[in-house]
mmCIF file of C-alpha atoms in Angstrom:
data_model
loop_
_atom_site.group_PDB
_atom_site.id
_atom_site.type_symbol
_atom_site.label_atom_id
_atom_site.label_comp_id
_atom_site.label_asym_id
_atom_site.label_seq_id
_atom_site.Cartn_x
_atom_site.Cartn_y
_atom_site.Cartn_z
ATOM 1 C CA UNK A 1 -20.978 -23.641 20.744
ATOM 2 C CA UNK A 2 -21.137 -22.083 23.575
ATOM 3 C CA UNK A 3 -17.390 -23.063 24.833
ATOM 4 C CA UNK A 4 -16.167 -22.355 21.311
ATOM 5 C CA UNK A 5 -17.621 -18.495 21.510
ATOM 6 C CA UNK A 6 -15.382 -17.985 25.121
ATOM 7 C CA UNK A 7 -12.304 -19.111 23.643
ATOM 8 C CA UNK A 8 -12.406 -17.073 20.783
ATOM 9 C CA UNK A 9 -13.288 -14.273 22.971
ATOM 10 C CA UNK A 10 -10.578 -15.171 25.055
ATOM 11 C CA UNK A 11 -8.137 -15.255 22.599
ATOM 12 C CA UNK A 12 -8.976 -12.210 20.813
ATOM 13 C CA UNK A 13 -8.688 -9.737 24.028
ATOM 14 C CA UNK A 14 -5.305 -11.612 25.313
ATOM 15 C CA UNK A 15 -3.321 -11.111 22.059
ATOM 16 C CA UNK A 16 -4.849 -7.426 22.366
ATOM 17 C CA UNK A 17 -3.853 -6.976 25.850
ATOM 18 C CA UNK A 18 -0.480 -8.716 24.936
ATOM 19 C CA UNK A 19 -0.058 -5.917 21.721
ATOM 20 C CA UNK A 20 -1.329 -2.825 23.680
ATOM 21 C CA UNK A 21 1.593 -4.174 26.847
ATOM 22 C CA UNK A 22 4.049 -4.282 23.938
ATOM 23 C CA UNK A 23 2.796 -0.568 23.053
ATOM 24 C CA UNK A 24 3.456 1.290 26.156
ATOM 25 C CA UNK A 25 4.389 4.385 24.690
ATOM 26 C CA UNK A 26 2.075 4.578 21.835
ATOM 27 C CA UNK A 27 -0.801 3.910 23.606
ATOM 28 C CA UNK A 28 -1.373 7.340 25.174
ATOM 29 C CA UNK A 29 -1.234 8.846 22.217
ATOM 30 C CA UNK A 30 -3.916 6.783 20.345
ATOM 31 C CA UNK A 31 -6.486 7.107 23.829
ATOM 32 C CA UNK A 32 -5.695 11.376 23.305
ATOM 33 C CA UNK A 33 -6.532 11.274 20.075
ATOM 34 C CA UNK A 34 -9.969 10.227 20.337
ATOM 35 C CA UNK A 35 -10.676 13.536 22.330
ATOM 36 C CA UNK A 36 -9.586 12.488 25.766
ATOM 37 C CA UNK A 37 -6.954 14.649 27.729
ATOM 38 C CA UNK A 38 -3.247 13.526 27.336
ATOM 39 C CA UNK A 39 -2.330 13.492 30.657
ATOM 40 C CA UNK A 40 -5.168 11.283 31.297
ATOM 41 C CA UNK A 41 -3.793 8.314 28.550
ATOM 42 C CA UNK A 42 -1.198 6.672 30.611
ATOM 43 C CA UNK A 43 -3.596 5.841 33.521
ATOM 44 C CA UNK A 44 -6.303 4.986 31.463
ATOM 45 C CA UNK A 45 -3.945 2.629 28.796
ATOM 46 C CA UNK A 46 -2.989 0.809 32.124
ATOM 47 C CA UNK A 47 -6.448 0.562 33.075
ATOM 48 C CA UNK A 48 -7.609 -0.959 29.714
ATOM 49 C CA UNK A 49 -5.168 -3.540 29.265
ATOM 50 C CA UNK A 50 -5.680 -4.914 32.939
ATOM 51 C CA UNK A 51 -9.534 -5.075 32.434
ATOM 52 C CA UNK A 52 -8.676 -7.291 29.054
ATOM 53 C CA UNK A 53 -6.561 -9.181 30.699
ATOM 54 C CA UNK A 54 -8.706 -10.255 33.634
ATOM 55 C CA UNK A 55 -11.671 -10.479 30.924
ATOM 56 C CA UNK A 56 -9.773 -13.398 28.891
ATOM 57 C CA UNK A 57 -8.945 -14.745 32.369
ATOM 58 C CA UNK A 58 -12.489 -14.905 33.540
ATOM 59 C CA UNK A 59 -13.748 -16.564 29.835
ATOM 60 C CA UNK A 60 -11.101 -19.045 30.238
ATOM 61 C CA UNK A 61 -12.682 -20.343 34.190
ATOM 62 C CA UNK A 62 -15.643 -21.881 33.804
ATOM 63 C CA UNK A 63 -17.027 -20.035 37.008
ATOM 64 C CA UNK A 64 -16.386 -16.813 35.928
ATOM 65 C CA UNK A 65 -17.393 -17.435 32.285
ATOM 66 C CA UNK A 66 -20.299 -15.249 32.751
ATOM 67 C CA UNK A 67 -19.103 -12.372 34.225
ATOM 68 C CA UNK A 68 -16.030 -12.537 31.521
ATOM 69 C CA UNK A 69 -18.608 -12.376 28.736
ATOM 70 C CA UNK A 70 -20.264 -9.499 30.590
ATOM 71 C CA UNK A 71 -16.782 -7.689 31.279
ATOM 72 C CA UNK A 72 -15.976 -8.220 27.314
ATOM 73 C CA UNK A 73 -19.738 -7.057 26.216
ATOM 74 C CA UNK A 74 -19.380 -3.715 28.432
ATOM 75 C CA UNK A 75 -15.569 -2.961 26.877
ATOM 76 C CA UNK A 76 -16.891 -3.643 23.765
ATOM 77 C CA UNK A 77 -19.849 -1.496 23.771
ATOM 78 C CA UNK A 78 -17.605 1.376 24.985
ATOM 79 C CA UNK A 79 -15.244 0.959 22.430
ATOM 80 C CA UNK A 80 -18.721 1.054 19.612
ATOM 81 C CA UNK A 81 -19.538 4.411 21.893
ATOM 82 C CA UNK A 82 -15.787 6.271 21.600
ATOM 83 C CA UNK A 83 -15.668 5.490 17.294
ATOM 84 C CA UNK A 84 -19.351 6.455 16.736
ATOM 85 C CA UNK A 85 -18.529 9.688 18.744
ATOM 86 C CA UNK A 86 -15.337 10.319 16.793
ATOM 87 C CA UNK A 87 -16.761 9.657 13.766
ATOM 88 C CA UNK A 88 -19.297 12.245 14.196
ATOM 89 C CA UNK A 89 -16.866 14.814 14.721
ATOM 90 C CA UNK A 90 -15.283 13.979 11.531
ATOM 91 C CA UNK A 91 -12.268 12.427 12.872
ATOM 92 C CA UNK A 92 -10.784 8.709 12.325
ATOM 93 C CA UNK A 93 -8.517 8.398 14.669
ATOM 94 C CA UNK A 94 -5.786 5.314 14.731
ATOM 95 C CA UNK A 95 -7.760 2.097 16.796
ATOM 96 C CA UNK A 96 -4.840 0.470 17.858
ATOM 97 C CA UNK A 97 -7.258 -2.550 18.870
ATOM 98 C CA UNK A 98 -4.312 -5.268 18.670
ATOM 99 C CA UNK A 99 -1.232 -2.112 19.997
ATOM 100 C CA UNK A 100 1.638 -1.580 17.546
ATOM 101 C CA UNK A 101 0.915 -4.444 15.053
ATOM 102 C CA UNK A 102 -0.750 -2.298 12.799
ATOM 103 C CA UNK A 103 -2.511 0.697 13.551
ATOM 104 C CA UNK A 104 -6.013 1.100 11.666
ATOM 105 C CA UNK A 105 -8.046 4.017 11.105
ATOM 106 C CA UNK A 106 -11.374 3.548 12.753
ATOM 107 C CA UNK A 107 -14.873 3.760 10.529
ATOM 108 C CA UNK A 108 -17.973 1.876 10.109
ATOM 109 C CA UNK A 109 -16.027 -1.230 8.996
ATOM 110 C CA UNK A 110 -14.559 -1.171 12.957
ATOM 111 C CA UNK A 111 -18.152 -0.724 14.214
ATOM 112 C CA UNK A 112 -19.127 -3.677 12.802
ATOM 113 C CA UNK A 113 -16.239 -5.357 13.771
ATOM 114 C CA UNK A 114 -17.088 -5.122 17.428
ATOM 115 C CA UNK A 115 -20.601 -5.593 16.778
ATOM 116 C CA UNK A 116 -19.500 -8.777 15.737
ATOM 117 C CA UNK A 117 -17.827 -9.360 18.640
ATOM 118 C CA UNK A 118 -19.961 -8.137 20.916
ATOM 119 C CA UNK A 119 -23.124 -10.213 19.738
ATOM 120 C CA UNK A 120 -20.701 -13.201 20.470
ATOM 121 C CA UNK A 121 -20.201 -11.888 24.091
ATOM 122 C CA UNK A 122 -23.941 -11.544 24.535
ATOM 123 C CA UNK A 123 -23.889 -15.645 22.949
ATOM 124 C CA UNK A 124 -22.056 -16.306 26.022
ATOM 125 C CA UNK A 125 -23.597 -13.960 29.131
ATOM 126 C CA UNK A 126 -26.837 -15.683 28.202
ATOM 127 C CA UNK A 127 -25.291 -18.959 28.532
ATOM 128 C CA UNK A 128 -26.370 -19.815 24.945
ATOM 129 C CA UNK A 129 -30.195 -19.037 25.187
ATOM 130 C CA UNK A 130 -31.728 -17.309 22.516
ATOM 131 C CA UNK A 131 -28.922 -18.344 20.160
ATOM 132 C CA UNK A 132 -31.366 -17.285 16.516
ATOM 133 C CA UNK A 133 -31.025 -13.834 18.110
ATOM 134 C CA UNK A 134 -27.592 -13.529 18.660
ATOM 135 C CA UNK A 135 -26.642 -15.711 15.420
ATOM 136 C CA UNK A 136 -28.906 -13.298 13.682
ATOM 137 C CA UNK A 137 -27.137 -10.428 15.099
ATOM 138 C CA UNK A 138 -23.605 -11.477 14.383
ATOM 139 C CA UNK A 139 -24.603 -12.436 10.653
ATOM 140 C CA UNK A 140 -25.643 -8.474 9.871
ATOM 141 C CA UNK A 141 -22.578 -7.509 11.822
ATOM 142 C CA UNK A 142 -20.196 -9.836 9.665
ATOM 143 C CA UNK A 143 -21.818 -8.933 6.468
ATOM 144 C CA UNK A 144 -21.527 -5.234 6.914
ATOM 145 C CA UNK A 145 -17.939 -5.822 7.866
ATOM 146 C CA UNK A 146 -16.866 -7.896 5.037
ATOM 147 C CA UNK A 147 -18.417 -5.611 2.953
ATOM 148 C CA UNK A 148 -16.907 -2.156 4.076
ATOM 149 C CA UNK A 149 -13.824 -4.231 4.487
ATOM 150 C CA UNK A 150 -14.203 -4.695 0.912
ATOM 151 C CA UNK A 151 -15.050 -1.196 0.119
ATOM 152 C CA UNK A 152 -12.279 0.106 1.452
ATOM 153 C CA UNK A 153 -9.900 -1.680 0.219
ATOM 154 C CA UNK A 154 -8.025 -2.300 -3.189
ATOM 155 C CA UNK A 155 -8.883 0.773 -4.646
ATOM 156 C CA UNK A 156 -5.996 1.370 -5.736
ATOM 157 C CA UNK A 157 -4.384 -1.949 -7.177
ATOM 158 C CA UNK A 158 -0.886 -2.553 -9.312
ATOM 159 C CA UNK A 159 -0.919 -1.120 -12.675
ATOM 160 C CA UNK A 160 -3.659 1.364 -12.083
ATOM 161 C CA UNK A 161 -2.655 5.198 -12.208
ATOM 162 C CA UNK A 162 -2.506 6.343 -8.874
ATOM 163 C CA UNK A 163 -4.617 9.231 -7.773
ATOM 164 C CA UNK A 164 -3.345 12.751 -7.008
ATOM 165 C CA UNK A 165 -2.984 14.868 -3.835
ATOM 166 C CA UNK A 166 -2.348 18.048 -2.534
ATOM 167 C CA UNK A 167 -0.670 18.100 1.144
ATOM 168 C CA UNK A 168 1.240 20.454 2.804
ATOM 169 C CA UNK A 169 4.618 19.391 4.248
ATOM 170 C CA UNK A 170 6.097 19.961 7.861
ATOM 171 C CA UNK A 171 6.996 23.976 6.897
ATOM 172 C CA UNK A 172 4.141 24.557 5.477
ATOM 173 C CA UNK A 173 5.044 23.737 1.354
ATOM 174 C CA UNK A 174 1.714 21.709 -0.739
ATOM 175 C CA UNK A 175 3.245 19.022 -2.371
ATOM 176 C CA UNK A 176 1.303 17.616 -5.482
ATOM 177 C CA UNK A 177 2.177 13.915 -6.880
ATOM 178 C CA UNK A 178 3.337 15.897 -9.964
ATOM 179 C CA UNK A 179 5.595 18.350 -7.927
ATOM 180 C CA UNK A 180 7.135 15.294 -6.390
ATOM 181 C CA UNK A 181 7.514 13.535 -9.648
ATOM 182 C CA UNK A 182 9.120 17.241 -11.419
ATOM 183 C CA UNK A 183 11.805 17.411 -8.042
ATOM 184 C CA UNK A 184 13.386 13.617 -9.029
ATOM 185 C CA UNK A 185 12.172 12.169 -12.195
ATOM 186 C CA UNK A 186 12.574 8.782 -10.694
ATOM 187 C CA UNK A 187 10.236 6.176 -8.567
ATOM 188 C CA UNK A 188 8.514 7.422 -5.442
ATOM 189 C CA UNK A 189 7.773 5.382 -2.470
ATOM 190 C CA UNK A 190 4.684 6.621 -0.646
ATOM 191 C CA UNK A 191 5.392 5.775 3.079
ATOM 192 C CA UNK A 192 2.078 5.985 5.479
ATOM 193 C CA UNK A 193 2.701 6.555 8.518
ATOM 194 C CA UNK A 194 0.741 8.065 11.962
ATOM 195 C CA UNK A 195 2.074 9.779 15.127
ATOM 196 C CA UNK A 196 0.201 7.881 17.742
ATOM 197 C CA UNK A 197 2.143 4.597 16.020
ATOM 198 C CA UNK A 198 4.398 2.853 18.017
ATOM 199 C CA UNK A 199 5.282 0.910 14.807
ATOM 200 C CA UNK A 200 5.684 4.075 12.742
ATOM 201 C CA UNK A 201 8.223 5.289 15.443
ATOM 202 C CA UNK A 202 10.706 2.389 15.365
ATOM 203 C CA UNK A 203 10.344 2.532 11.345
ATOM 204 C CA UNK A 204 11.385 5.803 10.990
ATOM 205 C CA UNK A 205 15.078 5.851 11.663
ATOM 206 C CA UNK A 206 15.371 3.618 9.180
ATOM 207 C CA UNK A 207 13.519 5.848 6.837
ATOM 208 C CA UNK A 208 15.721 8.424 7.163
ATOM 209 C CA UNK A 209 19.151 6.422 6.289
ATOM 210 C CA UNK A 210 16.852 5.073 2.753
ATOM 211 C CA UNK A 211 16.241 8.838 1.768
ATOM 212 C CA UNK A 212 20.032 9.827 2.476
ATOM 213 C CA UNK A 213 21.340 6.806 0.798
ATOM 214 C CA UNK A 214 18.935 6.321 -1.921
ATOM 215 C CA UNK A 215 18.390 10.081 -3.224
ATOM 216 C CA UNK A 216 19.416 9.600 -6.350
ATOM 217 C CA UNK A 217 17.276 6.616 -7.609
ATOM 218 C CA UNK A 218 14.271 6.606 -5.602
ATOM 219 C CA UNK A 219 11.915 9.355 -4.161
ATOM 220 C CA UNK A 220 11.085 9.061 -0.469
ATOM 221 C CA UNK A 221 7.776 10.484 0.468
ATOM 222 C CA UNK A 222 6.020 10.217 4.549
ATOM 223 C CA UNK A 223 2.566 11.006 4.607
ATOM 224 C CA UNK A 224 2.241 11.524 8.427
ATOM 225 C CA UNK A 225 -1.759 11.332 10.248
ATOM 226 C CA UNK A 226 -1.147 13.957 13.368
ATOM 227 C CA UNK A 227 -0.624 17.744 13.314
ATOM 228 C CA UNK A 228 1.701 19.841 11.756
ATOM 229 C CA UNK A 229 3.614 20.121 15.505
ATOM 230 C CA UNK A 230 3.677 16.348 15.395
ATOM 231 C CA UNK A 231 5.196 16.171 11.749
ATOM 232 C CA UNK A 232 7.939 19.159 12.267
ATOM 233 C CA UNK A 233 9.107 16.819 15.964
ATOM 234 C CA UNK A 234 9.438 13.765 13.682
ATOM 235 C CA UNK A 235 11.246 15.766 10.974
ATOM 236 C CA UNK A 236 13.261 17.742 13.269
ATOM 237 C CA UNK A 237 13.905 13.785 15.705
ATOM 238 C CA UNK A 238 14.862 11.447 12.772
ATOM 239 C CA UNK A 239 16.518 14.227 10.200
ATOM 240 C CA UNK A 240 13.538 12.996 7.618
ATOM 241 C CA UNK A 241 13.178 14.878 4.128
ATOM 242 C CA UNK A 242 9.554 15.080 1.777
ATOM 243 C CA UNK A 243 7.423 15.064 5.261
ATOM 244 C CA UNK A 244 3.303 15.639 4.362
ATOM 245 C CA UNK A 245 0.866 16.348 6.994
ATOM 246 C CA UNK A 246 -2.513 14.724 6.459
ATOM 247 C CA UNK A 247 -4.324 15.518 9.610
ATOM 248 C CA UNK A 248 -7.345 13.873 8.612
ATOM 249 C CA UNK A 249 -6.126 10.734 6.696
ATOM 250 C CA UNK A 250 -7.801 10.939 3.724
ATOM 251 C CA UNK A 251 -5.223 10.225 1.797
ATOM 252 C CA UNK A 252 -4.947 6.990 3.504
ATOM 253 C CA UNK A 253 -8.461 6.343 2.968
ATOM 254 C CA UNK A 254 -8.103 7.526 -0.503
ATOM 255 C CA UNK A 255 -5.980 4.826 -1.504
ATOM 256 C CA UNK A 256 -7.954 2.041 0.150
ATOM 257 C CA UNK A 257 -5.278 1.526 3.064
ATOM 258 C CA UNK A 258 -6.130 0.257 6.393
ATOM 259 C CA UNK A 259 -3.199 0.123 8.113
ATOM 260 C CA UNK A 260 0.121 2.185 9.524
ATOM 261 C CA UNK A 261 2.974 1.934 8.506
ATOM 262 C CA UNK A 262 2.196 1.257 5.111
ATOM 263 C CA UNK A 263 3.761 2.079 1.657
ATOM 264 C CA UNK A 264 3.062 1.975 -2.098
ATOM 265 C CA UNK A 265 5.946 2.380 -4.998
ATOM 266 C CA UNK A 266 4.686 4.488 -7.754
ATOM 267 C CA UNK A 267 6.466 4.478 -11.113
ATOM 268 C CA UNK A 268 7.262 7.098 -13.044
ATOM 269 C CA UNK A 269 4.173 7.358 -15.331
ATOM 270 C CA UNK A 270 2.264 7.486 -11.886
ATOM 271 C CA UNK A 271 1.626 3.352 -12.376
ATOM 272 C CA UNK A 272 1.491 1.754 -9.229
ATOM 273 C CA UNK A 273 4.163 -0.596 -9.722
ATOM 274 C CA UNK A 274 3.496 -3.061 -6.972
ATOM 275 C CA UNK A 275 0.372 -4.183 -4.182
ATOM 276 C CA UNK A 276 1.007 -1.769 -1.487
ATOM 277 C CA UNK A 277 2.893 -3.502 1.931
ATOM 278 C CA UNK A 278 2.565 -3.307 5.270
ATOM 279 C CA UNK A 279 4.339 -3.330 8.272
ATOM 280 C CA UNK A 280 8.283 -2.727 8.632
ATOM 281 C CA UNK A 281 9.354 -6.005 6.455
ATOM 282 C CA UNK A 282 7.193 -5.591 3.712
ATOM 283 C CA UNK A 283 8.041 -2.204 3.596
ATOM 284 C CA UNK A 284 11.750 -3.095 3.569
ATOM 285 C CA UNK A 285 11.000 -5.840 0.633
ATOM 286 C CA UNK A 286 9.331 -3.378 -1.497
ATOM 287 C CA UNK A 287 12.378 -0.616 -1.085
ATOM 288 C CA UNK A 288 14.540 -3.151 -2.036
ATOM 289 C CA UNK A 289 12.340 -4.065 -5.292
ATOM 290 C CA UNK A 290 12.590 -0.357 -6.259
ATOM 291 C CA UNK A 291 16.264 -0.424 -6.137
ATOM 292 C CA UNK A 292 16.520 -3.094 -8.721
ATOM 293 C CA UNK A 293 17.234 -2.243 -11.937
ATOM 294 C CA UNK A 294 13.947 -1.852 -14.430
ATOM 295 C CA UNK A 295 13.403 -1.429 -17.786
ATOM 296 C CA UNK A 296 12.149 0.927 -19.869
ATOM 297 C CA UNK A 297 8.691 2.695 -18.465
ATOM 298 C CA UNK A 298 5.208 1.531 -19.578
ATOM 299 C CA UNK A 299 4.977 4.189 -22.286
ATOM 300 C CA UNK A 300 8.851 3.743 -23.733
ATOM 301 C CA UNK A 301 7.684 0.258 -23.905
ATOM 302 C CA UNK A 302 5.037 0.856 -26.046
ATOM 303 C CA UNK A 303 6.323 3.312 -28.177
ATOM 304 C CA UNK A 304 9.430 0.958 -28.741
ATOM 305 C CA UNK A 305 6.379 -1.509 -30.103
ATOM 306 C CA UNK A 306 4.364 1.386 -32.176
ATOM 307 C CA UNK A 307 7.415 1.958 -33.734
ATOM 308 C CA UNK A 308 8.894 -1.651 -34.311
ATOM 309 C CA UNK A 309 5.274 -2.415 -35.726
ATOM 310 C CA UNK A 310 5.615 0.650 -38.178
ATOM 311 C CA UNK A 311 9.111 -0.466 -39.501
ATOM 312 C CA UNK A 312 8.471 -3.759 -40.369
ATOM 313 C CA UNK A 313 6.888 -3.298 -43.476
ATOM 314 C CA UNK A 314 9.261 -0.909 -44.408
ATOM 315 C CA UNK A 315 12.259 -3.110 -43.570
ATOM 316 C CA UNK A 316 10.806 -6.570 -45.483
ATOM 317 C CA UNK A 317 9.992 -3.787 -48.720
ATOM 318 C CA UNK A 318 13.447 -2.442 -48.905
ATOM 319 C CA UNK A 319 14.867 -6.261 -48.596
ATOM 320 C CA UNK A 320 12.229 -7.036 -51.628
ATOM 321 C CA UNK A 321 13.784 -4.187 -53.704
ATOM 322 C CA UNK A 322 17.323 -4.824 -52.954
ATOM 323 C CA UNK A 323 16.654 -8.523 -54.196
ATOM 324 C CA UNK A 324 15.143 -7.594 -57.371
ATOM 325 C CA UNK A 325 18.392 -4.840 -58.173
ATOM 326 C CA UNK A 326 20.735 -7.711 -57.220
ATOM 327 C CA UNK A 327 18.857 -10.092 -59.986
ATOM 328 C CA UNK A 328 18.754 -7.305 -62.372
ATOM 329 C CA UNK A 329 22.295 -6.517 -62.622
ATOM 330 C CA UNK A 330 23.015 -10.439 -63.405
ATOM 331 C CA UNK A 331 21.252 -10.474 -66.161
ATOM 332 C CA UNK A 332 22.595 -6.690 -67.186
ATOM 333 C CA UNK A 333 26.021 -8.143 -66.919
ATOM 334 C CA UNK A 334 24.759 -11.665 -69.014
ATOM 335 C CA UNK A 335 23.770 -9.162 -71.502
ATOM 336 C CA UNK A 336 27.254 -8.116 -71.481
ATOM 337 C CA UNK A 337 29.290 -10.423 -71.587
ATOM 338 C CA UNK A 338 27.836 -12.278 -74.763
ATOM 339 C CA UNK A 339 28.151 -8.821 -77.226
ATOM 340 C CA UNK A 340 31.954 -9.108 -76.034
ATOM 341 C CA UNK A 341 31.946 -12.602 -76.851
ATOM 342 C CA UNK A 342 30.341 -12.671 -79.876
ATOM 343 C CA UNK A 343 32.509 -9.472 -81.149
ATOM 344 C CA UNK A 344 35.527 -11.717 -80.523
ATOM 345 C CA UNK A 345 34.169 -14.696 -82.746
ATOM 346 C CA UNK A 346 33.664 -12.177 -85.491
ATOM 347 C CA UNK A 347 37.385 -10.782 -85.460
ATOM 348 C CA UNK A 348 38.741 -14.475 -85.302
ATOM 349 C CA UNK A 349 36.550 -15.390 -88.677
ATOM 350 C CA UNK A 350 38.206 -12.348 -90.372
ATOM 351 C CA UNK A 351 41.894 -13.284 -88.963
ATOM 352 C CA UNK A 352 41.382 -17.085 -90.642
ATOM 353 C CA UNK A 353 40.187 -15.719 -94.086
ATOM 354 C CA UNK A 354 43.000 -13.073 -94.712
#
């Protein structure tokens, strides 16, 4: 047990040192945003992805097994220390736990995450005494984070009508989902994005060439998490159109989204029209789905039924009469045709006697 609790620790802070190494540039951002000063997020970025390196190290060596679990129980607790703090102040900063794979808002759900994690760490720094304790301890923390996991998410699922909003955009405009419906009567792709993402960054560009060549069939809306500085930079960087500024993320929450960049296609009878994606591909997949050519809307759909279902009787009545006229004038024309026949008997009699 013991054994199998190092090398999942180990695992789980390499591929995180791995991801943050990956995220260079984005990783200063995400340590200023949880209140620490900027210039002091390069050093410190550097700083936290050598001590998770040489913490995976040490659970890996049997010798140093200890003082990895230790190393991984202290990290751990500061990370519970830095979200509890933000979230206090109201603010749910990006964790990007795992670097530019996808960038999460933190909450209670992250808490108990590393709660999780870190009652697996204590597992191991005992050396696997007290193990009802710790099993005890990591069975709360993986309930409560299934369960806000679960909270969280799918609230808004495909075919449900999708909530409004009111954000401002990068010049200071508040955009309503109806106001971006009444611009471009046409699908609108909801595109979440955050400024301390490194994956958001590399997305964008591509964002931009979608809205210019795609402006007449498809609505292309970014939702950026950062300031309005941050959002008129990205605008002004990558040429981008329809840029919101939600500071707080609550849209994001809103919508029962956990990660950056994410997106959800909305029809035009504000019907989600497909399960949101995430990350650059799916993202890609689903503006490619709203390109395709649809059918008729939900409601022209059914009022193309109401009124096929109110025409049928009418249609199978109008048959029913023109049937019985068509028999009629048969027998009109029987009728006829034997006077005329008979009156020509009658004048043939009379020809014979004379």
């Amino acid at each position: 047990m013991v054994l199998a609790a190092r090398l999942v620790l180990a695992a789980v802070f390499g591929v995180a040192g791995i991801a943050k190494l990956m995220d260079r540039e984005g990783l200063p951002r995400t340590i200023a945003s949880f209140g620490l000063p900027a210039r002091t997020g390069k050093p410190l970025g550097y700083l936290l992805i050598s001590c998770e390196f040489v913490t995976a190290l040490a659970l890996i060596v049997n010798p140093w097994a200890r003082i990895g679990a230790l190393g991984a129980l202290g990290l751990l607790l500061t990370f519970c220390l830095a979200i509890v703090v933000s979230i206090a102040r109201g603010r749910t900063p990006d964790c990007h736990c795992f670097g530019g794979l996808r960038a999460t808002p933190v909450g209670w759900a992250t808490l108990a995450r590393n709660g999780l994690l870190a009652a697996t760490a204590g597992f191991v720094a005992t050396d696997g005494r007290a193990p009802w304790f710790f099993t005890g301890l990591g069975t709360i923390a993986a309930t409560c984070w299934v369960v806000l996991e679960l909270k969280r998410s799918g609230k808004v699922r495909p075919g449900m009508v999708t909530p409004g909003f009111s954000l401002p955009d990068a010049t200071g405009k508040v955009w309503t989902l109806d106001k971006l419906f009444a611009a471009a009567h046409q699908p609108l792709l909801l595109l979440f994005t955050d400024h301390a993402c490194g994956a958001c960054d590399a997305l964008l560009p591509q964002v931009a060439r979608w809205q210019q060549a795609h402006a007449e069939r498809l609505t292309i809306a970014i939702v950026n998490g950062g300031t309005s500085a941050d959002s008129v930079a990205l605008s002004r960087e990558h040429g981008l159109r329809n840029l919101l500024v939600d500071e707080d993320r609550m849209l994001l929450t809103t919508y029962g989204l956990t990660a950056t960049p994410s997106a959800m296609l909305i029809d035009t009878d504000r019907i989600l029209a497909a399960a949101p994606a995430a990350g650059a591909a799916e993202i890609a997949d689903l503006v490619t789905r709203a390109l395709q050519p649809r059918g008729r809307s939900t409601i022209a759909r059914r009022a193309l039924l109401f009124a096929s279902a109110t025409m049928v009787p009418t249609v199978i009545s109008t048959r029913a009469m023109a049937r019985g006229v068509t028999q009629g004038g048969c027998k009109f024309r029987d009728r006829v045709v034997r006077p005329r026949s008979a009156g020509v008997d009658v004048a043939t009699a009379q020809a014979r006697d004379r």
